[in-house]
Coordinates of C-alpha atoms and ligand atoms in Angstrom, one line a residue:
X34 CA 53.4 -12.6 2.1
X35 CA 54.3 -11.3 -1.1
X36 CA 53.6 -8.5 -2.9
X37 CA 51.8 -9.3 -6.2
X38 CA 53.2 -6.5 -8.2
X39 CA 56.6 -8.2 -7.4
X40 CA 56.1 -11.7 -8.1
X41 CA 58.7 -12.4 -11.3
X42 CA 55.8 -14.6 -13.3
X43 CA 53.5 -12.2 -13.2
X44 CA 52.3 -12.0 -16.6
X45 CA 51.3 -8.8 -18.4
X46 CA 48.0 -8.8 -19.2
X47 CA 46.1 -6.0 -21.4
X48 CA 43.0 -5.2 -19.8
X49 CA 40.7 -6.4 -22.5
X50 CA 42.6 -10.1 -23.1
X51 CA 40.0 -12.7 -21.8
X52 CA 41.1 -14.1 -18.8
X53 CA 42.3 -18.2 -18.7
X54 CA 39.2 -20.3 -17.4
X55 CA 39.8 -23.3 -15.4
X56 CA 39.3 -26.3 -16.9
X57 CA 35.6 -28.1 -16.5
X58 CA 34.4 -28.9 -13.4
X59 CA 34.4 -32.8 -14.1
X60 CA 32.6 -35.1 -12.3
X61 CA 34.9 -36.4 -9.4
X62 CA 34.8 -33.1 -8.8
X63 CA 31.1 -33.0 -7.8
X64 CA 31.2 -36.6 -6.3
X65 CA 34.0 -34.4 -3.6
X66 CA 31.5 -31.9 -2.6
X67 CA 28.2 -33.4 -2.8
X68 CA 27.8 -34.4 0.7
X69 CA 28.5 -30.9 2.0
X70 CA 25.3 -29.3 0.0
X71 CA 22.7 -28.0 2.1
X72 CA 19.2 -29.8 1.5
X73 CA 17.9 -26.4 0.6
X74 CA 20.2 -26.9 -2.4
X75 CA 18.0 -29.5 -4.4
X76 CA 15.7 -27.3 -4.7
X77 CA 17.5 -24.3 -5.9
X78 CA 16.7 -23.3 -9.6
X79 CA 18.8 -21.6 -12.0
X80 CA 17.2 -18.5 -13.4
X81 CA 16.5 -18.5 -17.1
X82 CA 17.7 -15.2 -18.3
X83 CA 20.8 -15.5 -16.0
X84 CA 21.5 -18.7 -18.3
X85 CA 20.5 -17.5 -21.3
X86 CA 23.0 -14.7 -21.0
X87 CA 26.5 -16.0 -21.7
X88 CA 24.8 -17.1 -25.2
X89 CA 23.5 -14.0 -26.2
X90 CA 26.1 -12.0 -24.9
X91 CA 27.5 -13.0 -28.8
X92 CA 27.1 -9.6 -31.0
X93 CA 25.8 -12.2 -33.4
X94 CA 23.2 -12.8 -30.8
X95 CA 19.7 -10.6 -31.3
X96 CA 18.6 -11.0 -27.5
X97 CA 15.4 -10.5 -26.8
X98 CA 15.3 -12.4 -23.6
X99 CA 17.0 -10.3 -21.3
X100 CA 15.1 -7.5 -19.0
X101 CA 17.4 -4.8 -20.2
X102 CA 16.4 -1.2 -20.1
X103 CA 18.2 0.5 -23.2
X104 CA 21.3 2.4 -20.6
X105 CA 23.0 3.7 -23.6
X106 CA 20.6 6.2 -23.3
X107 CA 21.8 7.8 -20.6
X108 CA 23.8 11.0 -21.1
X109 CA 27.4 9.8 -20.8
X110 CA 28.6 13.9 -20.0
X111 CA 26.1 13.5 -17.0
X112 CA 27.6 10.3 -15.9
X113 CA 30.6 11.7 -15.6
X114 CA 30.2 14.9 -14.4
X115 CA 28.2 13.3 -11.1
X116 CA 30.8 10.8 -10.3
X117 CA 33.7 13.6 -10.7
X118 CA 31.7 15.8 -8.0
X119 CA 31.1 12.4 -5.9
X120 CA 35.1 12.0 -6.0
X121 CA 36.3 15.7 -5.4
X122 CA 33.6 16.3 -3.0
X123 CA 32.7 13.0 -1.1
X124 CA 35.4 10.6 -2.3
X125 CA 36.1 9.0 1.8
X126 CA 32.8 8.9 2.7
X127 CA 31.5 7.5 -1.1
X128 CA 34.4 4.6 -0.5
X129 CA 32.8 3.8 3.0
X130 CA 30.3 1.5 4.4
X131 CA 26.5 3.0 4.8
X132 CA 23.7 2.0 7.2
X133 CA 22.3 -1.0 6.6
X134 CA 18.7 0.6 6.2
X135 CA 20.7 3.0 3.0
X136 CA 21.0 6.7 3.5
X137 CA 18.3 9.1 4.2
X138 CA 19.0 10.9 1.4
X139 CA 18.6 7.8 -0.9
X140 CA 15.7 7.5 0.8
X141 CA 14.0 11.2 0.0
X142 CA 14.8 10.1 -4.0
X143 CA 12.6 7.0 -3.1
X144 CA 10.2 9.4 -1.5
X145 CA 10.7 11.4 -4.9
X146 CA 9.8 8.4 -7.2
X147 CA 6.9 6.8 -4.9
X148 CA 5.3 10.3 -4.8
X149 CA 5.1 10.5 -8.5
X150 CA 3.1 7.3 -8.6
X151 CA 0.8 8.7 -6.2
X152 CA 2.1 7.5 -3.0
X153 CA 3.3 8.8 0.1
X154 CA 5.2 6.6 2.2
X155 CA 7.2 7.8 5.5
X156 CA 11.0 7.6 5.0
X157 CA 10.6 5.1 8.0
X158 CA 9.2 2.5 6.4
X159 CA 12.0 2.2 4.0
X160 CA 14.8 0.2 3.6
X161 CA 17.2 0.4 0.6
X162 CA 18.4 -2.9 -1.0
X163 CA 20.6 -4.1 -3.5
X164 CA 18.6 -3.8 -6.5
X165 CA 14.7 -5.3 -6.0
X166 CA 16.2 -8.7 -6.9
X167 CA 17.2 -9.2 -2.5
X168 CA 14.4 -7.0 -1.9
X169 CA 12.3 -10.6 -2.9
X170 CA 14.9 -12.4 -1.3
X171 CA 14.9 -10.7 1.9
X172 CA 11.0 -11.1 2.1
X173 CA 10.7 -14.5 1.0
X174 CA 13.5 -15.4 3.8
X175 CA 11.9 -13.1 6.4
X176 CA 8.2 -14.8 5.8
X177 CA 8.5 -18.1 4.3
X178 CA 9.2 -21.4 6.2
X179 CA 10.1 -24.5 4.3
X180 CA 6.4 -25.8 3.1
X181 CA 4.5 -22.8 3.3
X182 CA 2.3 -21.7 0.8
X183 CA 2.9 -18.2 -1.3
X184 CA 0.7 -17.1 -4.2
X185 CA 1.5 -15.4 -7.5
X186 CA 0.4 -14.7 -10.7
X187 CA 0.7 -17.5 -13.4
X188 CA 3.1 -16.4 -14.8
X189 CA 5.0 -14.9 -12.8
X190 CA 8.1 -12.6 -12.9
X191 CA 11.1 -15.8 -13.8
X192 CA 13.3 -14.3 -11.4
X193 CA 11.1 -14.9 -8.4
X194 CA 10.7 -18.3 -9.0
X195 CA 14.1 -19.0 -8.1
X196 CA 14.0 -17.2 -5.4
X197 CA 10.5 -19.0 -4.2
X198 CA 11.9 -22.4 -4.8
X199 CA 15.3 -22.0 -2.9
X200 CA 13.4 -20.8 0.5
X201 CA 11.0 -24.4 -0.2
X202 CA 7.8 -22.1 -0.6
X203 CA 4.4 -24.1 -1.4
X204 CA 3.9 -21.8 -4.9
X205 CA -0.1 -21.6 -5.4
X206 CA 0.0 -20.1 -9.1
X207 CA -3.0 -17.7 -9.8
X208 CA -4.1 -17.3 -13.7
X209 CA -3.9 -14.3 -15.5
X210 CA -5.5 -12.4 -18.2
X211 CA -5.5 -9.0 -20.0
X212 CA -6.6 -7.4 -16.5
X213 CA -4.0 -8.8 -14.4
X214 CA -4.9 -11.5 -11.9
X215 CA -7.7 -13.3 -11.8
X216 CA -9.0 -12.0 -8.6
X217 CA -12.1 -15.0 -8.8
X218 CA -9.5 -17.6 -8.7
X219 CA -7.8 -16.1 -5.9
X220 CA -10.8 -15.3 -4.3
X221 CA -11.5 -19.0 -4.5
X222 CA -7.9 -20.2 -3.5
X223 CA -7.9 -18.5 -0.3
X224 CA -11.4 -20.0 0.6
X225 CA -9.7 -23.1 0.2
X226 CA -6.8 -22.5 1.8
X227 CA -8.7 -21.4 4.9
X228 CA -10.7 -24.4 5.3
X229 CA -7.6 -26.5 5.1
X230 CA -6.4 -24.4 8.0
X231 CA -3.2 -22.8 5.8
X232 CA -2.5 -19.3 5.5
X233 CA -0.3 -18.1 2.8
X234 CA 2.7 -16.0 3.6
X235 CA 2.2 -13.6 1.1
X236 CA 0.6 -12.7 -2.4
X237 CA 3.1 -11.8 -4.7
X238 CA 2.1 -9.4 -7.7
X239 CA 3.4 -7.4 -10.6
X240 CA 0.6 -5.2 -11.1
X241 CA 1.8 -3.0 -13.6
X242 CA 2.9 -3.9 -17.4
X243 CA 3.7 -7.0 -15.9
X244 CA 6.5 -9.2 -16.2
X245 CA 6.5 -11.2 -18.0
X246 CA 2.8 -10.9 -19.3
X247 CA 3.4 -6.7 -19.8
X248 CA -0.5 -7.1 -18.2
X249 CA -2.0 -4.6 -16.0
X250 CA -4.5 -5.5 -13.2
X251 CA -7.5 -3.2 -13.3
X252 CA -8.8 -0.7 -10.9
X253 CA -11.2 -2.8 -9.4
X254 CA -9.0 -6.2 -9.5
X255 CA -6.6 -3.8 -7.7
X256 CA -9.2 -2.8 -5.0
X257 CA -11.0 -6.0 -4.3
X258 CA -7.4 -7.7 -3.8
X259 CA -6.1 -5.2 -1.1
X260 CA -9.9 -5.9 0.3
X261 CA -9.2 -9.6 0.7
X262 CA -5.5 -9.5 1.7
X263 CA -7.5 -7.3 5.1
X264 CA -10.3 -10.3 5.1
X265 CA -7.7 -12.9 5.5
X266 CA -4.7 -10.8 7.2
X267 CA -2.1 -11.8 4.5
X268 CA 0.4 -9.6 2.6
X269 CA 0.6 -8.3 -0.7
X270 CA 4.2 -7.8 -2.1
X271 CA 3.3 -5.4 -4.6
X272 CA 6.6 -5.4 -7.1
X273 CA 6.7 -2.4 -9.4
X274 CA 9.9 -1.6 -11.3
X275 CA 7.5 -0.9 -14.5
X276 CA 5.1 1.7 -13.1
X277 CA 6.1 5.0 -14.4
X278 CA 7.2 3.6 -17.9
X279 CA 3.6 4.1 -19.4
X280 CA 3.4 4.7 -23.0
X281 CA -0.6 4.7 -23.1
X282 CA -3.7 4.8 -20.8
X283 CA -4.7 6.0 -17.7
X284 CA -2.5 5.1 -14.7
X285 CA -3.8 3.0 -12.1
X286 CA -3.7 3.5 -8.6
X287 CA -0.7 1.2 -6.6
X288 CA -2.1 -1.2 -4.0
X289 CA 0.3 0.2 -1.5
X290 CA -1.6 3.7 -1.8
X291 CA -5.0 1.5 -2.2
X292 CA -4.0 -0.4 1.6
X293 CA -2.0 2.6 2.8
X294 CA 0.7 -0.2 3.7
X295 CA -0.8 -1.5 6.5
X296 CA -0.7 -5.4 4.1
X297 CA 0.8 -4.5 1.0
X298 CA 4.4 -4.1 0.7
X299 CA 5.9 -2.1 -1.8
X300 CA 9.3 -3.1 -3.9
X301 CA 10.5 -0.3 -6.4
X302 CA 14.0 -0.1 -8.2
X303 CA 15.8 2.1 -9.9
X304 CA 16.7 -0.7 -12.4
X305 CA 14.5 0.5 -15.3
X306 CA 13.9 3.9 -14.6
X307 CA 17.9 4.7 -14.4
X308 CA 20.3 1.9 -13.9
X309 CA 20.4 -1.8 -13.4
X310 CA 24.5 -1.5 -13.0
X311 CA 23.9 0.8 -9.9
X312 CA 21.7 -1.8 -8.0
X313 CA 19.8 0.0 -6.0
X314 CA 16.2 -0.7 -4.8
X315 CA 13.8 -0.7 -2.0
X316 CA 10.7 -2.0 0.2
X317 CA 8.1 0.0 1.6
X318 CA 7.1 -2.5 4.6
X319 CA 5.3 -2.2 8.0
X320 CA 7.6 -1.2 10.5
X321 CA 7.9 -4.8 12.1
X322 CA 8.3 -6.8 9.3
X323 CA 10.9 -3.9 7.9
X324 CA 12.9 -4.8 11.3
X325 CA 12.8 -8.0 10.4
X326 CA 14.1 -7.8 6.6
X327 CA 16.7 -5.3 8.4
X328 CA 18.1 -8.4 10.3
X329 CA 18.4 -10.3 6.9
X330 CA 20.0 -7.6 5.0
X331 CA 22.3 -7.1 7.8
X332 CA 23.7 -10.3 7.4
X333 CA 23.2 -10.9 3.7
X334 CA 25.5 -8.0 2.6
X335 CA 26.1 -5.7 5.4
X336 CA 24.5 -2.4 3.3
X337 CA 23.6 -1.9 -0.3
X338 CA 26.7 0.5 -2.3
X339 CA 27.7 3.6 -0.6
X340 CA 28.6 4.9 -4.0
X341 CA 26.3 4.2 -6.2
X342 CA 23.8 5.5 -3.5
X343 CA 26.0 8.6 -3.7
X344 CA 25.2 8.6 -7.6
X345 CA 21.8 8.7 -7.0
X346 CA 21.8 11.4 -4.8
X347 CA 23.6 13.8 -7.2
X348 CA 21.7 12.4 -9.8
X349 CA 18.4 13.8 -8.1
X350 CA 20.1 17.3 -7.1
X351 CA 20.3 17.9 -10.5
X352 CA 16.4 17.6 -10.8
X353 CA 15.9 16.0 -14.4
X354 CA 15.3 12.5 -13.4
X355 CA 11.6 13.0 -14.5
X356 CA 12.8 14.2 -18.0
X357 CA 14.6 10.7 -18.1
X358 CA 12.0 8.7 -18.0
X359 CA 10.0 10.9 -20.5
X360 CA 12.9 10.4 -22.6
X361 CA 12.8 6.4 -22.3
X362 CA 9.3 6.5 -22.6
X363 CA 9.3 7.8 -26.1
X364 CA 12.0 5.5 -27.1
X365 CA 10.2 2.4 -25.9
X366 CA 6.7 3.1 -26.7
X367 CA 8.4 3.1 -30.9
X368 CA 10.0 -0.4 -30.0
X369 CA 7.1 -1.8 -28.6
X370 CA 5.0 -0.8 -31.6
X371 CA 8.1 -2.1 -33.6
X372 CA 7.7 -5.2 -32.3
X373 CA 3.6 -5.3 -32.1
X374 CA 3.4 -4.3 -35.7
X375 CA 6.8 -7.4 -36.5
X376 CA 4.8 -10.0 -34.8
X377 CA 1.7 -9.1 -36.6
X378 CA 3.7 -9.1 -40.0
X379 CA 5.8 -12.5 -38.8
X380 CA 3.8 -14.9 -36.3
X381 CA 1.5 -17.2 -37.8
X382 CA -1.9 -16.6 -37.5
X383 CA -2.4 -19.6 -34.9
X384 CA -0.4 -17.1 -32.3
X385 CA -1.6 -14.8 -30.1
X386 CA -0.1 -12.0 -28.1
X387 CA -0.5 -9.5 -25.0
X388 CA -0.7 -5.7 -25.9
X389 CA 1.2 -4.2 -23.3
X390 CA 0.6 -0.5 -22.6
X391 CA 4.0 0.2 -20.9
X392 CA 7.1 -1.8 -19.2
X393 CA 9.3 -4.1 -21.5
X394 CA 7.4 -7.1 -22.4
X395 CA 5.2 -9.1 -24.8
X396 CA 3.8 -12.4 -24.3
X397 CA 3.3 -14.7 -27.0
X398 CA 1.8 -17.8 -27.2
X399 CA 1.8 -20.6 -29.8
X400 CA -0.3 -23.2 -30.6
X401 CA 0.1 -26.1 -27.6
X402 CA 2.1 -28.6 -30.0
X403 CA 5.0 -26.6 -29.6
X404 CA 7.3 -26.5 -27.1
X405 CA 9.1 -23.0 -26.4
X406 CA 12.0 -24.4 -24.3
X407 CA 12.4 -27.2 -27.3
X408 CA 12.1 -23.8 -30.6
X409 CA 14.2 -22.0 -28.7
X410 CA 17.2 -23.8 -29.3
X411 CA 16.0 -23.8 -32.8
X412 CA 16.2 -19.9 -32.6
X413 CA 19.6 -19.9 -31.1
X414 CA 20.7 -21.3 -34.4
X415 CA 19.3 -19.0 -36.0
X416 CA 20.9 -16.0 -33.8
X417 CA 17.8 -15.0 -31.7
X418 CA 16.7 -15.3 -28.5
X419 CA 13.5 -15.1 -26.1
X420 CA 12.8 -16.4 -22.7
X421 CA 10.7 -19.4 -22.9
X422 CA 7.4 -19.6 -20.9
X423 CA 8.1 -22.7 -18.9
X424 CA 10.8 -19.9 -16.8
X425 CA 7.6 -18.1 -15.3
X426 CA 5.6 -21.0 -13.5
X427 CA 7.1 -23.6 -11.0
X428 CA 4.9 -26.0 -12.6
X429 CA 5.9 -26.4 -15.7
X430 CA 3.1 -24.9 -17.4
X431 CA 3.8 -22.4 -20.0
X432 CA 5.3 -24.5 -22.8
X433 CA 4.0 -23.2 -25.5
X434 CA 4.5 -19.4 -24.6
X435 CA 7.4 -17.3 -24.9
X436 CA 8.8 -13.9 -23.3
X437 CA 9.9 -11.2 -25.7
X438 CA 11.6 -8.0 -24.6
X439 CA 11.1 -4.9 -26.7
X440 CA 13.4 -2.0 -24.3
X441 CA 16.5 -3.4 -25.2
X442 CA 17.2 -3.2 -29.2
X443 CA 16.7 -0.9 -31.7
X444 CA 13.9 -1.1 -34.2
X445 CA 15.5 -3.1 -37.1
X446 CA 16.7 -5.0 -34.8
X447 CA 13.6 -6.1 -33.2
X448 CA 12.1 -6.7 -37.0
X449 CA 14.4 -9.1 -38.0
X450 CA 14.4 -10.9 -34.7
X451 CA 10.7 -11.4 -34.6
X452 CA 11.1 -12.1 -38.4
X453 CA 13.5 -14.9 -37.3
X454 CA 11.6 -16.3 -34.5
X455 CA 8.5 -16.2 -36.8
X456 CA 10.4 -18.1 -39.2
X457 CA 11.0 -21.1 -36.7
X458 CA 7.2 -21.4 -35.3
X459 CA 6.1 -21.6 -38.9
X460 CA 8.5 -24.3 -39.7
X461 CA 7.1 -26.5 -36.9
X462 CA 3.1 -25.2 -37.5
X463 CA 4.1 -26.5 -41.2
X464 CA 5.5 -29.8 -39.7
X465 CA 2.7 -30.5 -37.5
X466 CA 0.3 -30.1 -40.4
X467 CA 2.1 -32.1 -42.7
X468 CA 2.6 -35.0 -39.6
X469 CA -0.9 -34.7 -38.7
X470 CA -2.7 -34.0 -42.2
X471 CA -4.5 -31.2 -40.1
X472 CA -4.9 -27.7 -41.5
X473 CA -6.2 -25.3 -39.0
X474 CA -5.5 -21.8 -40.7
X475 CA -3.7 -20.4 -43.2
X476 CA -0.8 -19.1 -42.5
X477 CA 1.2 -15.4 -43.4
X478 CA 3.8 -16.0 -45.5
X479 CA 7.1 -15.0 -43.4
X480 CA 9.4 -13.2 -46.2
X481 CA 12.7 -10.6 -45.4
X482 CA 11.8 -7.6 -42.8
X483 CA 10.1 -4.7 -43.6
X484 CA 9.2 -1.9 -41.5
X485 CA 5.7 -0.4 -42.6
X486 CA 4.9 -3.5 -44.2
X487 CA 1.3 -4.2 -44.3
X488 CA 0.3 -7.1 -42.7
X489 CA -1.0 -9.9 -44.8
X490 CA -4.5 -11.8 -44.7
X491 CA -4.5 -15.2 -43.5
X492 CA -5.2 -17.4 -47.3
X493 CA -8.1 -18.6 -47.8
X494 CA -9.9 -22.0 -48.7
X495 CA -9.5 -24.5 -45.9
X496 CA -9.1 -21.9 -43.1
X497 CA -11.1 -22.5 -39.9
X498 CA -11.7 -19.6 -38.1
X499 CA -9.4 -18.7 -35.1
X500 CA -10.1 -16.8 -32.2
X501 CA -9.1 -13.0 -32.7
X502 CA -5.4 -12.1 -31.5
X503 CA -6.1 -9.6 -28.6
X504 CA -5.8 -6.2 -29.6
Ligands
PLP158 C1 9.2 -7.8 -11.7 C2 10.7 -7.6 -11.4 N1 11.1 -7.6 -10.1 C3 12.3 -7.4 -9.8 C4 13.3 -7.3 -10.7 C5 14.8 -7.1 -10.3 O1 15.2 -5.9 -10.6 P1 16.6 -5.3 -9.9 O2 17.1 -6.3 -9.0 O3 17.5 -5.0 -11.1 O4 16.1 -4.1 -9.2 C6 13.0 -7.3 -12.1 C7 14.0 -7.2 -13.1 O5 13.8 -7.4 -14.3 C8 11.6 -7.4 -12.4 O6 11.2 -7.4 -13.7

């Protein structure tokens, strides 16, 4: 074997030159491996956001598809200065392998952060996981047998959908509206589901400033769900990296403390509330099926970081992580009224959107002649991004809606992206209506950004009334 710092055509590379790519993956190339997939494979999805990425990774880019919490906003001193103790004090054991379950001490922070949302789960019942990204995974491969059926909302977070579709789940999609859930339809769904002689693995839900609606399920919707997941003995996977970033209202109670975790399942993350880059989450499960999502992890990835679970740790010593939040909280309560009052100044008056009262996203949703997946590239050339709709159903509903994420850019930014974007649906509303002869509304004139502008009245003359935007 040799030595790679002694091989003679090593070449010297800076750190920051890009790295040579391989060429293309052409199409013998496939043809070689095909017959090796696994069926499972055909059914695999790619995710969205993950391929919207590489394009607007481009500084030209004005992304708002991603899900990214704003991390420049953490204190860079206080970054450092917990690593630096982690390596003078704990650098062996930081560079080592952890229990699979994650450290107890990882696990009182959790305690820490379920607590303040009014929960009080026993440090047993937790298991820490590589960002709440496998905590889905692990329960979807723990529960879910090719064919059976799972229920979420419609839509639903885009990220689970993969995840759904690559373990062959039966996906019953649920409608939504401003209250979360419709707890009716599921009512009904079950029913039916019953006298077919099916019972769904679980309910997945995003209760709180849902994504990607930014929706929050009532108090009652809340209560009368945890009722029927005890009626018909089936789960709840209650996923909440959103709940403590309210900017207004009155909080609502989790399900997990509604059930007391006898059928809901909890699945928090530090993701949003501190770091994505640390990947760190969790489950809150019944001890059985926690055994069982133990056996997964076990052999998905052996345990989730030592080091970064070390970082959280100090991180909590210091006893400010509340403060952080607070801090985010004020910054992303100004972007989302940014982007509220942008959309209201920019989208024609034929489009409607959610009013989110915390987490990251809005939901928009244009008239049905246009197709999101179709405008967006559209918007790529005109350097903006959102996620379109399509991502959050495995049905292919959601074509005319679009994902837009407020946490992530600054407010001039999100002006002139939604001024952008606003620019492109007019363009085809104005198409349609000259195609079609038709002239529903009058639309807002889209001119340069302007925060504080007011927003103007739809014109008048042939303008049939539309139904209010929800506000
Ligand atoms: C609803 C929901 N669940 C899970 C995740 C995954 O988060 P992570 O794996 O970063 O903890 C996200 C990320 O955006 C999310 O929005």
């Amino acid at each position: 074997m040799t030595d790679p710092r002694e091989r003679e055509d090593r070449p010297e590379r800076p750190l920051d030159a890009p790295r040579r790519r391989r060429a293309h993956t052409t199409s013998r190339d496939l043809e070689r491996y095909a017959g090796l997939f696994a069926r499972r494979t055909q059914v695999m999805r790619s995710s969205a956001m993950r391929d919207l990425m590489a394009i607007t990774a481009r500084p030209e880019v004005i992304s708002l598809a991603g899900g990214l919490p704003d991390t420049s906003a953490f204190p860079a001193d206080s970054f450092a200065a917990q690593m630096t103790r982690i390596a003078h004090e704990s650098s062996a054991e930081a560079l080592q392998y952890g229990p699979t379950d994650g450290f107890e001490e990882t696990k009182a922070c959790i305690v820490e952060v379920m607590e303040a949302e009014g929960m009080a789960p026993d440090i047993d019942d937790l298991i820490v996981t590589t960002g709440g990204q496998q905590a889905i995974d692990l329960i979807t491969k723990t529960l879910v047998d090719p064919g059976d059926p799972v229920i979420c909302e419609a839509p639903t977070y885009p990220g689970a959908v993969p995840t759904f579709c690559s373990y062959e789940a039966e996906v019953h999609h649920v409608s939504t509206d401003d209250d979360g859930m419709r707890i009716d339809e599921l009512e009904a769904l079950l029913a039916k589901l019953r006298a077919d002689g099916r019972r769904p693995k679980f309910i997945y839900s995003v209760p709180s400033f849902q994504n990607p609606a930014g929706v929050t399920m009532s108090e009652e919707r809340r209560r009368r769900l945890v009722e029927l997941a005890r009626e018909h003995e089936v789960l709840v996977v209650e996923d909440s990296p959103y709940g403590l970033l309210r900017y207004d209202g009155e909080p609502q109670p989790t399900l997990y403390s509604l059930d007391g975790g006898d059928y809901v399942l909890y699945l928090g993350t530090f993701s949003k509330i501190l770091s994505p880059g640390i990947r760190i989450g969790w489950v809150a499960a019944p001890p059985p099926v926690l055994d069982k999502i133990g056996l997964g992890k076990q052999a998905a990835d052996l345990c989730t970081s030592t080091l970064t679970q070390y970082f959280v740790r100090e991180y909590f010593a210091g006893g400010r992580w509340f403060e952080y939040i607070e801090d985010l909280i004020e910054i992303y309560r100004a972007r989302r009224d940014a982007m509220l009052e942008a959309l209201e100044r920019h989208f024609p008056p034929q489009a409607e959107w959610t009013r989110p009262e915390g987490g990251m996203f809005i939901w928009a949703t244009l008239p049905d002649y246009i197709d999101t997946t179709d405008l967006l590239a559209k918007a790529l050339r005109e350097n903006v991004a959102f996620v379109p709709g399509r991502a959050a159903y495995v049905d292919g509903r959601g074509a005319s809606s679009m994902r837009l994420n407020f946490s992530a850019s600054k407010e001039e930014e999100l002006w002139e992206g939604i001024r952008r974007i606003g620019r492109v649906v007019s363009e085809q509303v104005d198409l349609y209506e000259t195609i079609t002869g038709e002239h529903t509304v009058g639309r807002a004139e889209t001119r340069p950004a302007g925060p504080g502008d007011e927003p103007e009245e739809p014109a008048g003359g042939d303008v049939v009334p539309m139904p209010r935007r929800r506000s």
